[in-house]
Coordinates of C-alpha atoms in Angstrom, one line a residue:
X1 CA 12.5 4.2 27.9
X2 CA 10.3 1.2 28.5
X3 CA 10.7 -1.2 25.3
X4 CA 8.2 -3.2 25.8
X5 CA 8.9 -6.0 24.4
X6 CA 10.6 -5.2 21.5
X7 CA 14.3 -7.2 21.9
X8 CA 12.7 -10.5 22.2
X9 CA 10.2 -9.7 19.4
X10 CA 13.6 -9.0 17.7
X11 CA 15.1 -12.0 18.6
X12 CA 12.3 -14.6 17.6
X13 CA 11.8 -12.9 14.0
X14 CA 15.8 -13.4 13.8
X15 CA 16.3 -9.7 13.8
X16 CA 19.3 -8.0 15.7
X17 CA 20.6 -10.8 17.5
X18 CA 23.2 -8.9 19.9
X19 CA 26.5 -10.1 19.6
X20 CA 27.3 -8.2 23.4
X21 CA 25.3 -5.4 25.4
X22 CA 25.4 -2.5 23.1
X23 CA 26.2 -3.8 18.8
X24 CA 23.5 -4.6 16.8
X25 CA 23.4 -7.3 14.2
X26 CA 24.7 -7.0 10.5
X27 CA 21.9 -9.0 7.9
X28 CA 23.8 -9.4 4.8
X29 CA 21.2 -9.5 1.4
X30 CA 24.1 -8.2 -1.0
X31 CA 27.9 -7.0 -0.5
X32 CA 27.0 -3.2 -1.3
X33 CA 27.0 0.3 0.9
X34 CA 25.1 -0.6 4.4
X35 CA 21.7 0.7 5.7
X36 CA 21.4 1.5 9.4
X37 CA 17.8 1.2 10.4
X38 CA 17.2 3.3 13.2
X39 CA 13.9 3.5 14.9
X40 CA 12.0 6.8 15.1
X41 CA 10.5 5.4 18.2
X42 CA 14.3 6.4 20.3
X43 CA 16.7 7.0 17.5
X44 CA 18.4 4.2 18.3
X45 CA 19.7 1.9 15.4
X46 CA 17.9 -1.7 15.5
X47 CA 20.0 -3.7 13.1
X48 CA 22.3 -2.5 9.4
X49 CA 21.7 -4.0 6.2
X50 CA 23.6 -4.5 3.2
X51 CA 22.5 -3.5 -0.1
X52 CA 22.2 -5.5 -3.4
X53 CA 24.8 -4.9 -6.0
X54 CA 24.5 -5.6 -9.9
X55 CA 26.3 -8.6 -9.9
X56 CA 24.3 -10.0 -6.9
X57 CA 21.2 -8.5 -8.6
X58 CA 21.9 -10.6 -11.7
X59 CA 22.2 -13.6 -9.7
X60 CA 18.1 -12.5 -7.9
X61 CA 16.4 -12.7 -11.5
X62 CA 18.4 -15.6 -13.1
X63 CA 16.8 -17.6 -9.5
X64 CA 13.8 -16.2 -10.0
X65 CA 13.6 -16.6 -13.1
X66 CA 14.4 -20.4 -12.7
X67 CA 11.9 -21.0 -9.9
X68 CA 9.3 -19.2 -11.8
X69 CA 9.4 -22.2 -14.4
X70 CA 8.8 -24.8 -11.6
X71 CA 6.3 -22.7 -9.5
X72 CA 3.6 -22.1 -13.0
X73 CA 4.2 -25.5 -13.5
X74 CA 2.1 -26.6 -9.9
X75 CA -1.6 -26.2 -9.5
X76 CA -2.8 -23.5 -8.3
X77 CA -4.5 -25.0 -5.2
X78 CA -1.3 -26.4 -4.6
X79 CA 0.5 -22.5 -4.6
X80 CA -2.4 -22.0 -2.3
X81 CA -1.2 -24.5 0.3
X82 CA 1.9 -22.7 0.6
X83 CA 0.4 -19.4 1.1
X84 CA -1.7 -20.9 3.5
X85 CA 0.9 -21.9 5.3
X86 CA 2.6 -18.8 5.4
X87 CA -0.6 -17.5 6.5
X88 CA 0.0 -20.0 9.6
X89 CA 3.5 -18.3 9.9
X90 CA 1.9 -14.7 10.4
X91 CA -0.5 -15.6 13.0
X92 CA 2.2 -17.5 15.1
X93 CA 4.5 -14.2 14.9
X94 CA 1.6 -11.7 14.8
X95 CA 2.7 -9.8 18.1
X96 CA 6.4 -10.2 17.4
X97 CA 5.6 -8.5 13.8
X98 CA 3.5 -6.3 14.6
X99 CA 6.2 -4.6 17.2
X100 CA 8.7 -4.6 14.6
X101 CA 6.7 -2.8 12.3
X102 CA 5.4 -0.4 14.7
X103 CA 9.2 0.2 16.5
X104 CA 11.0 0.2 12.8
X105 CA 8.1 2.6 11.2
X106 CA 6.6 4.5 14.3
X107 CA 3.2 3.8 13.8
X108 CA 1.1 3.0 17.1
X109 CA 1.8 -0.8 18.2
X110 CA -2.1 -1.9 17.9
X111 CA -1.5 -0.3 14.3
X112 CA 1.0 -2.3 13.6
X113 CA -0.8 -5.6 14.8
X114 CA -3.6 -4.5 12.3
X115 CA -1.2 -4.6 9.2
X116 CA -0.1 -7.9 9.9
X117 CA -3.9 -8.8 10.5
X118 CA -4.4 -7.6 6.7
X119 CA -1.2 -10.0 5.7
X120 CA -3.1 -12.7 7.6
X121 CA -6.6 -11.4 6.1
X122 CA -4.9 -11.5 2.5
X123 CA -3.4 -14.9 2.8
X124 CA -6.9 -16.2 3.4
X125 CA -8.5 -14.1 0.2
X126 CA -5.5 -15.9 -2.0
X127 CA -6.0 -19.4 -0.6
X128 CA -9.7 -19.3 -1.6
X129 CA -8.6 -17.7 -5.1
X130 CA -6.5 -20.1 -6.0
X131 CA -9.7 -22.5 -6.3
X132 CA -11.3 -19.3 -8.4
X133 CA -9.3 -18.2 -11.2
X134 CA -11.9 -18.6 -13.5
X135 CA -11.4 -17.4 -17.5
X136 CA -14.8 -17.3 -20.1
X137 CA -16.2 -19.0 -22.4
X138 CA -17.8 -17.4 -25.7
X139 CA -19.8 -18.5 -28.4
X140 CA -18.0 -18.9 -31.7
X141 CA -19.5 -17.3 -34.7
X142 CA -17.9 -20.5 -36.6
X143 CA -19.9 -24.1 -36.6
X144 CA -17.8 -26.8 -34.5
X145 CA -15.5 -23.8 -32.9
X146 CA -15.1 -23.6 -29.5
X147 CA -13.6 -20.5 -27.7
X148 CA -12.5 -19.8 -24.7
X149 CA -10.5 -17.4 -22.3
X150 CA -7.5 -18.5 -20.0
X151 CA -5.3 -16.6 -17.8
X152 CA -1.6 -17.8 -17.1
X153 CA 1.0 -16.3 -14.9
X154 CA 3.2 -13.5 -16.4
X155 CA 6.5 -14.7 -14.9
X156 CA 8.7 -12.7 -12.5
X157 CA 6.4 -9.7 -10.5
X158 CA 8.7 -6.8 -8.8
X159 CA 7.6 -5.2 -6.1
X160 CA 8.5 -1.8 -4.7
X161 CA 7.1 -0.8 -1.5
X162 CA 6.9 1.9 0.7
X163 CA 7.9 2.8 4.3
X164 CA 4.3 3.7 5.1
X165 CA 3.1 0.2 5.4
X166 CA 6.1 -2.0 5.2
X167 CA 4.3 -5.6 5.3
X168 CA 0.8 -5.3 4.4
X169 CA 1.1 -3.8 1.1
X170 CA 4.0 -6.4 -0.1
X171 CA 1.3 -9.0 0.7
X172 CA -1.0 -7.8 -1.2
X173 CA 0.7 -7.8 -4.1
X174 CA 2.8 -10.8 -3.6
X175 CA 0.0 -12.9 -2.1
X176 CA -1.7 -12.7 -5.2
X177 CA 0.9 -12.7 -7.5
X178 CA 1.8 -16.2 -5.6
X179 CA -1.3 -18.2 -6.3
X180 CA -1.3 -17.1 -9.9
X181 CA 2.4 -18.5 -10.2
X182 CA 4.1 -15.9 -10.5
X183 CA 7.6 -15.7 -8.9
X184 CA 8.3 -12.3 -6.7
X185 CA 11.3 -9.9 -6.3
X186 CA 10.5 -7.3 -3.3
X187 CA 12.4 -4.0 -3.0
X188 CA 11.2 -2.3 0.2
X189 CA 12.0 0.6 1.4
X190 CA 15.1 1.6 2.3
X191 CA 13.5 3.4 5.9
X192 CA 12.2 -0.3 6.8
X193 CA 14.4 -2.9 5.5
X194 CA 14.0 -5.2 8.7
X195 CA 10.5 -5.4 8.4
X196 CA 10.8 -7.1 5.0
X197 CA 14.0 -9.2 6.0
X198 CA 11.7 -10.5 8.9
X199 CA 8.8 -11.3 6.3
X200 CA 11.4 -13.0 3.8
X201 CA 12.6 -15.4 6.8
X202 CA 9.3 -16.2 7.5
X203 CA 8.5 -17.1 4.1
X204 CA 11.5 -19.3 2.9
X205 CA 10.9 -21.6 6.0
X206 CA 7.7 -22.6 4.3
X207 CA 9.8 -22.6 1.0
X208 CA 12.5 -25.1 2.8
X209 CA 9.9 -27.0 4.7
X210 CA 7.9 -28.0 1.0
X211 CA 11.2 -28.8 -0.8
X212 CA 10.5 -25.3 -2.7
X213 CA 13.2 -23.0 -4.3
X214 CA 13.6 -19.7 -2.8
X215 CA 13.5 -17.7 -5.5
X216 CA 10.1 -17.7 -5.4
X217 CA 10.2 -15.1 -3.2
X218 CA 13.4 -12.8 -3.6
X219 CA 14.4 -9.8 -1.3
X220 CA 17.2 -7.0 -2.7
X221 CA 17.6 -4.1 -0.5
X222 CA 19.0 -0.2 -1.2
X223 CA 17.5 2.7 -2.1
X224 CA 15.7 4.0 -5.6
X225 CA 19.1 2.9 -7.7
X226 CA 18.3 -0.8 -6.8
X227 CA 14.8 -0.1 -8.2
X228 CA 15.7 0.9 -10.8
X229 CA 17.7 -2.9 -11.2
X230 CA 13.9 -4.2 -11.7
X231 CA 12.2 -1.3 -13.3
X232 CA 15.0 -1.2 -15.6
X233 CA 15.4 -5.0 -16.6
X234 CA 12.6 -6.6 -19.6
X235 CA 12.9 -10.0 -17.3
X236 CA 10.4 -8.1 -15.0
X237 CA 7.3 -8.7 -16.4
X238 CA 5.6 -6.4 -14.2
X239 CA 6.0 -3.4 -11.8
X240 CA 3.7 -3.0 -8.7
X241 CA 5.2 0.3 -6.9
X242 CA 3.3 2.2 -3.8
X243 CA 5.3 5.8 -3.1
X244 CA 4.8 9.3 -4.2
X245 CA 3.9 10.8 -7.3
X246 CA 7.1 11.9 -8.1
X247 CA 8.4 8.3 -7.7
X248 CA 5.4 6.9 -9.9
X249 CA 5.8 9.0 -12.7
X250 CA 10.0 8.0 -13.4
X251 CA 8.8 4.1 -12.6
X252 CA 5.6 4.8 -15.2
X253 CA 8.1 6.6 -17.9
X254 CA 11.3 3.6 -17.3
X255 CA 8.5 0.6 -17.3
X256 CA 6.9 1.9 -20.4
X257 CA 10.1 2.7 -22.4
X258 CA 10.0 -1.4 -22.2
X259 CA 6.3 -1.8 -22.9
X260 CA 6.1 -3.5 -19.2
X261 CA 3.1 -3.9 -17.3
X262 CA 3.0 -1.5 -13.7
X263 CA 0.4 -0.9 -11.4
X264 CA 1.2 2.2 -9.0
X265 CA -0.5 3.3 -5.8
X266 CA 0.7 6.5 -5.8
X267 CA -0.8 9.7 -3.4
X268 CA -3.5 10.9 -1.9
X269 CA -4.9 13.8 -1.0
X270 CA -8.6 12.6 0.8
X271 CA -11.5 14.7 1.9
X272 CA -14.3 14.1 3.8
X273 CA -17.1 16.1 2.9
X274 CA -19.3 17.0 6.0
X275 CA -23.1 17.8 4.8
X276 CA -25.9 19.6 7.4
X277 CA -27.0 16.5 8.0
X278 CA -24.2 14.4 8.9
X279 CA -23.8 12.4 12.8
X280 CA -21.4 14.5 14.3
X281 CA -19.7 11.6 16.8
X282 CA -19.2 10.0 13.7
X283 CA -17.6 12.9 11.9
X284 CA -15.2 13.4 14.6
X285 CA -14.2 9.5 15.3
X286 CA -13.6 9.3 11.4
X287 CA -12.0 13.0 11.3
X288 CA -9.5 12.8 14.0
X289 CA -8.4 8.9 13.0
X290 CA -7.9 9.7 9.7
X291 CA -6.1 13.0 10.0
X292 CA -3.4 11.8 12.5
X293 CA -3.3 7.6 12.5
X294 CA -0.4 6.5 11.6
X295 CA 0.7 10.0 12.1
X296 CA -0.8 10.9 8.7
X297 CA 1.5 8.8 7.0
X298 CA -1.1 6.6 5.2
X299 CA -2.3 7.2 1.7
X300 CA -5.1 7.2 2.6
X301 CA -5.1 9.5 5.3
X302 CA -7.7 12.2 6.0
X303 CA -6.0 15.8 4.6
X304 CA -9.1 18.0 4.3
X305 CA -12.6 18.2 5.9
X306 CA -15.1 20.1 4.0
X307 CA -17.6 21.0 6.1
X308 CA -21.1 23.1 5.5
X309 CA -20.8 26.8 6.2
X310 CA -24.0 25.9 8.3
X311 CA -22.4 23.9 10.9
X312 CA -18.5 24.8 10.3
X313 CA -18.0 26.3 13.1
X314 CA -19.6 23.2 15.1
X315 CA -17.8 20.7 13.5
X316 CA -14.8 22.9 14.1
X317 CA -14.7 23.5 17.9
X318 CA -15.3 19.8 18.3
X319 CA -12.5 18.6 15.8
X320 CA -10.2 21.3 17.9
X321 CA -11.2 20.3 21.2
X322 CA -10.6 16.2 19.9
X323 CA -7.4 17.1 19.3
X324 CA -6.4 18.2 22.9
X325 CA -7.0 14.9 24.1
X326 CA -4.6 13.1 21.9
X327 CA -1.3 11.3 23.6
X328 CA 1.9 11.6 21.6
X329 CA 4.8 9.1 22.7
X330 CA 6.2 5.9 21.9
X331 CA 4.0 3.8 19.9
X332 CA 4.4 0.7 21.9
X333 CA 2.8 1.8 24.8
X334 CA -1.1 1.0 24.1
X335 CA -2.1 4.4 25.6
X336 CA -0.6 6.8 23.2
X337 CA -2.4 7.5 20.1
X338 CA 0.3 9.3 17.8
X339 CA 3.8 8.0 17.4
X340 CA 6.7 9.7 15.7
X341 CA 7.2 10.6 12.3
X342 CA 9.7 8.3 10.2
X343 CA 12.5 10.4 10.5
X344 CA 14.0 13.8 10.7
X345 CA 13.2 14.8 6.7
X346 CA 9.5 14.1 7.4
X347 CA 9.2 16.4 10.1
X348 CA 10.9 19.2 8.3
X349 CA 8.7 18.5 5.5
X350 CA 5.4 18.9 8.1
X351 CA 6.9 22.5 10.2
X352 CA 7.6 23.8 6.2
X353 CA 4.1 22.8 5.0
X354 CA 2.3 24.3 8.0
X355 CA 4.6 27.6 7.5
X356 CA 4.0 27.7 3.6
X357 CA 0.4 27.5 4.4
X358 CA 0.1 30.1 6.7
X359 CA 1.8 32.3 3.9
X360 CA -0.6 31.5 2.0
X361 CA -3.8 32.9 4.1
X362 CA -4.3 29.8 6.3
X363 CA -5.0 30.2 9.9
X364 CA -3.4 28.0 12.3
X365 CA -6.1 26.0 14.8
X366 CA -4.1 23.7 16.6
X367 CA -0.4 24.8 16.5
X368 CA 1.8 22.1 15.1
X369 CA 5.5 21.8 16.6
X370 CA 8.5 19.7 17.2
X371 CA 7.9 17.4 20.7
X372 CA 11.5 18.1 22.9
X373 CA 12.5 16.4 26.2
X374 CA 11.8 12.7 28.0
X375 CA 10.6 10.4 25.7
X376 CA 10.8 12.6 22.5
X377 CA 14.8 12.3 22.4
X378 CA 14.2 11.1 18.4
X379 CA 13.3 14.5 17.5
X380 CA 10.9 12.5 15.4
X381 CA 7.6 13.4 17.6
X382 CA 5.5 16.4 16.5
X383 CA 1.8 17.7 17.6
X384 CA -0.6 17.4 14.9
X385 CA -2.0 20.3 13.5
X386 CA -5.2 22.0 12.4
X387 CA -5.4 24.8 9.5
X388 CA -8.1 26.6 8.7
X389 CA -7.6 27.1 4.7
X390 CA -9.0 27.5 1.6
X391 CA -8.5 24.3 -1.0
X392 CA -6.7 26.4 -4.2
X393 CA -3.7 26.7 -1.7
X394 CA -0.6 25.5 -3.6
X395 CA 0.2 23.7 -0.5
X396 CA -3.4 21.7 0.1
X397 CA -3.2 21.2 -3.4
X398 CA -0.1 18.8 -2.6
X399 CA 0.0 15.8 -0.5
X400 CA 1.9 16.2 2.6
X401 CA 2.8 12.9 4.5
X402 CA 2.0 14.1 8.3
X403 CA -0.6 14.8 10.5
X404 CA -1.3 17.9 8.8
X405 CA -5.5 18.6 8.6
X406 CA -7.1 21.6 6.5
X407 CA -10.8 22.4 7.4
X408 CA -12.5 23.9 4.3
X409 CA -15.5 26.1 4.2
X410 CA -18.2 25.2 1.6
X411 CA -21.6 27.0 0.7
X412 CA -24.5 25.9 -1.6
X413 CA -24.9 22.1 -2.3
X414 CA -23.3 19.2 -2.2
X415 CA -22.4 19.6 -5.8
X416 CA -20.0 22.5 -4.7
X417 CA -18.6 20.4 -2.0
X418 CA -17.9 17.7 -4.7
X419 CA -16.4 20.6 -7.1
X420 CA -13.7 21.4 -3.8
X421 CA -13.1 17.7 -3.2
X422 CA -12.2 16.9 -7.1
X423 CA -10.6 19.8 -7.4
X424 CA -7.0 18.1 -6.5
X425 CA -4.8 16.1 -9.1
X426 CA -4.8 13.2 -6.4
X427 CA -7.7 10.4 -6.3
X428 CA -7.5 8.1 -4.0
X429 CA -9.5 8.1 -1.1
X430 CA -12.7 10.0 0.1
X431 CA -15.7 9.8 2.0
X432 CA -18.8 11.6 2.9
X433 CA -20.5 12.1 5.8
X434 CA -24.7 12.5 5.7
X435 CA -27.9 11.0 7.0
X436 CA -29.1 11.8 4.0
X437 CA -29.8 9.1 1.5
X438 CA -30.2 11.4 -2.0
X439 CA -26.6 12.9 -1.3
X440 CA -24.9 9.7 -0.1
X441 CA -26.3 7.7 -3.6
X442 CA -25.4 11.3 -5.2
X443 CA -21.2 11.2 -3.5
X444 CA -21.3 7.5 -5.1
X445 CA -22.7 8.1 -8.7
X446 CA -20.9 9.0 -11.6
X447 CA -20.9 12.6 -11.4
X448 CA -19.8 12.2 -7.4
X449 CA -16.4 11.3 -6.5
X450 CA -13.9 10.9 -8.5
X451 CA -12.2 8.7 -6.8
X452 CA -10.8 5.2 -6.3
X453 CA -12.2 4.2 -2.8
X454 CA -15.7 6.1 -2.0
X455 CA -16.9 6.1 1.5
X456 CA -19.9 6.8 3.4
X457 CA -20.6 7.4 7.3
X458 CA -16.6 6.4 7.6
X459 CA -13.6 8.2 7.3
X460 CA -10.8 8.2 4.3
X461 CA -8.5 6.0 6.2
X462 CA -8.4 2.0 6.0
X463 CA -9.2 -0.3 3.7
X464 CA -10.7 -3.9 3.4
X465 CA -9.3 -6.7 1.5
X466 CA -11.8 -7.7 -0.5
X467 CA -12.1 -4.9 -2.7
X468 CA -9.9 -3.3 -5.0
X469 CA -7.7 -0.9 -3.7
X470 CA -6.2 1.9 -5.7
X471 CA -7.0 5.4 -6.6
X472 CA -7.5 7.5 -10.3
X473 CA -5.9 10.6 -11.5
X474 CA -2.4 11.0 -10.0
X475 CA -2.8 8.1 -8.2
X476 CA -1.9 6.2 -10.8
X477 CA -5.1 4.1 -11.7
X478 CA -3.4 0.8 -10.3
X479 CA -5.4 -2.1 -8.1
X480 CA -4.2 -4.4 -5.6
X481 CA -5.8 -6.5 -3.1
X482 CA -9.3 -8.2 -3.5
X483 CA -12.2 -8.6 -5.7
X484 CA -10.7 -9.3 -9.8
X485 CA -7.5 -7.1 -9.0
X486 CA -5.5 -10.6 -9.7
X487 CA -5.7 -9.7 -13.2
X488 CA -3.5 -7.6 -12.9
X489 CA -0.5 -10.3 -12.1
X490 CA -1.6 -12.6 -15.2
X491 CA -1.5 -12.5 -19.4
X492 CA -4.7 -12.8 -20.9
X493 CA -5.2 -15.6 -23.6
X494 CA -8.2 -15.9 -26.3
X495 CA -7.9 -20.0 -27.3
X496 CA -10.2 -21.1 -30.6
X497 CA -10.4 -25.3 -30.9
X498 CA -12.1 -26.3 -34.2
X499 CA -13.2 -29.9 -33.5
X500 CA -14.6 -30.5 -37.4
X501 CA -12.9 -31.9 -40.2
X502 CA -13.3 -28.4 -41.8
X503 CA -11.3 -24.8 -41.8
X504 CA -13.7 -22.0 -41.6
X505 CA -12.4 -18.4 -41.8
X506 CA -14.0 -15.9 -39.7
X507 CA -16.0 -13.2 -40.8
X508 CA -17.0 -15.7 -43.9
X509 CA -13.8 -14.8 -45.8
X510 CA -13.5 -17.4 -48.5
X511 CA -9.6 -18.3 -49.1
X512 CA -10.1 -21.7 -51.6
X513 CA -6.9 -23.7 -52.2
X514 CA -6.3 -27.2 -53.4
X515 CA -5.0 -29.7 -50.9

C-alpha cells in the first residue's frame, strides 16, 4: 500500500523514528503498561507509548502547578506571543500533522489538514483575545465607591480529549486556557496518543526557545484510569472532557463530588430537517458530508434527515444514488472520500446498530458491510449505510459513532418536524434546510431547536471558531472555542474601592461605633 508520505511526516514531527527496517519507536511519557498505536488506515502499529503512573502523575501537577504561578504572573499579551508562536509551529508542520492525524485516526487526509487549520485558526482567535479580556464596570449604589469586575486565571486546566478529533479540540481548549494563564494537563485518547505527543513536542520547543517552563503544557497518557488522576485530584481546577455520554456523566458526578468546575462536549445525535421548500443540491452536499465525513465519527455528524412526506421520496432516491458514488480506501490518497473506522470495536458497534435497527422495523437502503480484500486488510473499512426508520427507535434514539444515516418521514408543519428533531436526549448539532424565510427565523427562535449549534442552508457537520461550540441536554451544556467561551477557563471577581474618608454600608444599614 502506497503511504504517501506518511514515514517522513513521521520522522519530522519526531514520531517513530525506526531504529532498523521493520521496529517502531518507543516514546516514553511515564514508566506504566504500553500503548501500541496502530493505524486503522493498514493495521500496522506506528509507534508504542508508555502510560503515566501515580508517582509520575504526582510529579505532572506539582510542575504544573509551579509554572502556573510564573505563567499568571506574565501579561496576557505576553502569553499571546507564545501562542502565536506556536501558531507559527502549526503552519510549518501543517502537512506533516495533518497526515499523522489522518493515518493515526483514519479520517480522509484533506480532513486531517482542516483540523490542524482550526489549531492554526484558534491560535489566531487567542492572540487577539489576549489584548480583549475585558471585565465591567458598575455603578456603586454607595457615594465615592467604585466597582468593578475582573477575571483571573483559575490555575491548572485538565483536559480530556477524544479520538474523534485528536488536535483540534485540545486547542481549543488549551489555546484559550493559555492566554488566560492558566497552566494545562492534556489526557488524550488512548486510540491517538501520537497525535498529542507530536503536538506536545511542538509546543515545548516554543516553551525552551522563550526560557519557559514546560509544565505549562503537560502531556500524561493511558486510558480512563489516568483520567480519573485529574478528575479525581482538587489541584485541577477545572475539567474540559469531549467523549460520550456515558463518559460525561462519571467525569460530571467525580468533578462535582469536589465542587470543581467541567465543561463537557459530550454526544450528538443531529438532524437536518428537509422542508418542501428546501434547494435539493444543497440538501444532498450537506446530507451526504455530514452523514459519512470523517466516517461519521464527528459529534457533530449528520444521523437523521427529516424530510417532508411531499418530497421524501425525492430527497431519498438522490441521497441513495449519492451514496453509490462514494470511494472507500485509505484516507491519504486525495481521491477517496471515506476512510476506515478507528478500530475493530467501532465497526462491531456500526454492523450491530444497523442489525438492531432492522429489528426494530427499519428498512435497509444502502446495505452497510464490512470492506474485505486489497486495501481493506485493517478490517477497519465498512460501506456506509442508509435506513429508512422511524425516530422512537431505541437505536436512533442513541448516538452511534459511524456512518450510519436514518431518513425520517414527517407530515404536517415544520412544528412536527421540530417535535421529531427534539425528541432525542442529545443537543448538539442541527440544521435546517428551506428557502423559506418564516420557517428558517421559526428553526432559530426559541420554540425551534433546541439545540447548541443551529444551522441553516448547511449541514450538521463543522464548526467555526469564533462561536461557541457546545451542545444542551445530554450534551452536557459545555462551550469551547470562540466568542465569550473563555469564561469558562477563568474565576470571576466583584472588586469595591471606597476612595472617601468615610465607611458606608450597603443597602443603608447603619452599624455606629466609636473609633
Amino acid at each position: 500500500m502506497e503511504n504517501f508520505g506518511i514515514e517522513n511526516a513521521l520522522k519530522n514531527l519526531g514520531i517513530a523514528e525506526k531504529n532498523d527496517g521493520t521496529s517502531t519507536g518507543k516514546i516514553s511519557y511515564g514508566s506504566g503498561e504500553v500503548i501500541m498505536s496502530s493505524s486503522p488506515v493498514n493495521g500496522k502499529v506506528i509507534a508504542s507509548v508508555t502510560t503515566t503512573t501515580p508517582e509520575e502523575y504526582e510529579k505532572v501537577i506539582k510542575t504544573a502547578e509551579a509554572a502556573f504561578l510564573q505563567w499568571r504572573e506574565m501579561t496576557a499579551p505576553a502569553r499571546g506571543e507564545i501562542v502565536r508562536q506556536y501558531n507559527e509551529k502549526l503552519r510549518a508542520y501543517k502537512d506533516d500533522l495533518g497526515k499523522l492525524v489522518s493515518y493515526e485516526m483514519g479520517k480522509s487526509y484533506q480532513e486531517g489538514l482542516g483540523e490542524v487549520q482550526e489549531m492554526i485558526d484558534i491560535c489566531d482567535f487567542a492572540v487577539g483575545l489576549s489584548r480583549q479580556l475585558h471585565g465591567l464596570t458598575i455603578k456603586s449604589e454607595r457615594p465615592g465607591h467604585h466597582m468593578q469586575e475582573q477575571w483571573h486565571p483559575l490555575g491548572v486546566v485538565g483536559i480530556i480529549s477524544a479520538f474523534n478529533f485528536p488536535v483540534a479540540v485540545w486547542s481549543w481548549n488549551t489555546a484559550i486556557a493559555w492566554v488566560c494563564g492558566n497552566a494545562c494537563i492534556w489526557k488524550p485518547s488512548e486510540k491517538t496518543p501520537l497525535c498529542a505527543v507530536a503536538c506536545q513536542h511542538l509546543f515545548v520547543d516554543v516553551l525552551q526557545a522563550n526560557d519557559l517552563p514546560e509544565g505549562i503544557s503537560c502531556m500524561i497518557n493511558g486510558d480512563y484510569r489516568v483520567g480519573e488522576f485529574i478528575t479525581k485530584d482538587e489541584r485541577v481546577n477545572l475539567i474540559s472532557a469531549t467523549g460520550s455520554i456515558r463518559m460525561g456523566k462519571m467525569v460530571a458526578q467525580t468533578v462535582a463530588a469536589r465542587l470543581g468546575k467541567t465543561i463537557l462536549e459530550l454526544g450528538g445525535n443531529n438532524a437536518i430537517i428537509v422542508t418542501p421548500e428546501a434547494d435539493l443540491k444543497m440538501t444532498l452536499m450537506g446530507s451526504v458530508f455530514g452523514a459519512v465525513g470523517t466516517a461519521g465519527q464527528r459529534c457533530t455528524s449528520t444521523r437523521r434527515i427529516i424530510i417532508h412526506e411531499a418530497i421524501f421520496d425525492k430527497v431519498k432516491d438522490a441521497i441513495v444514488a449519492a451514496y453509490k458514488q462514494l470511494k472507500i480506501g485509505n484516507p491519504l490518497d486525495e481521491n477517496n472520500h471515506v476512510g476506515p473506522l478507528i478500530d475493530k470495536d467501532a465497526v462491531a458497534n456500526f454492523m450491530h446498530a444497523i442489525e438492531a435497527v432492522q429489528k426494530e422495523g427499519g428498512k435497509v437502503l444502502v446495505p452497510g458491510k464490512v470492506l474485505e480484500g486489497e486495501g481493506y486488510e485493517s478490517g477497519c473499512y465498512v460501506k456506509p449505510c442508509i435506513v429508512e426508520a422511524e425516530n422512537h427507535y431505541e437505536m436512533v434514539q442513541e448516538e452511534t459513532f459511524a456512518p450510519l444515516l436514518y431518513l425520517i418521514k414527517y407530515k404536517g408543519t415544520l412544528k412536527d418536524a421540530l417535535a421529531l428533531q427534539n425528541g432525542v436526549k442529545q443537543g448538539l448539532s442541527s440544521a435546517i434546510m428551506t428557502n423559506n424565510v418564516q420557517e428558517a427565523y421559526r428553526f432559530l427562535s426559541a420554540s425551534g431547536s433546541d439545540c447548541g449549534i443551529a444551522n441553516v442552508n448547511i449541514g450538521t457537520s463543522g464548526a467555526e471558531i469564533g462561536g461557541a461550540f457546545g451542545g444542551e441536554k445530554q450534551t452536557g451544556g459545555g462551550r469551547e472555542s470562540g466568542s465569550d467561551a473563555w469564561k469558562g477557563y477563568m474565576r470571576r471577581q466583584t472588586n469595591t474601592i471606597n476612595y472617601t474618608d468615610e465607611l458606608p454600608l450597603a443597602q443603608g444599614i447603619k452599624f455606629d461605633i466609636q473609633a
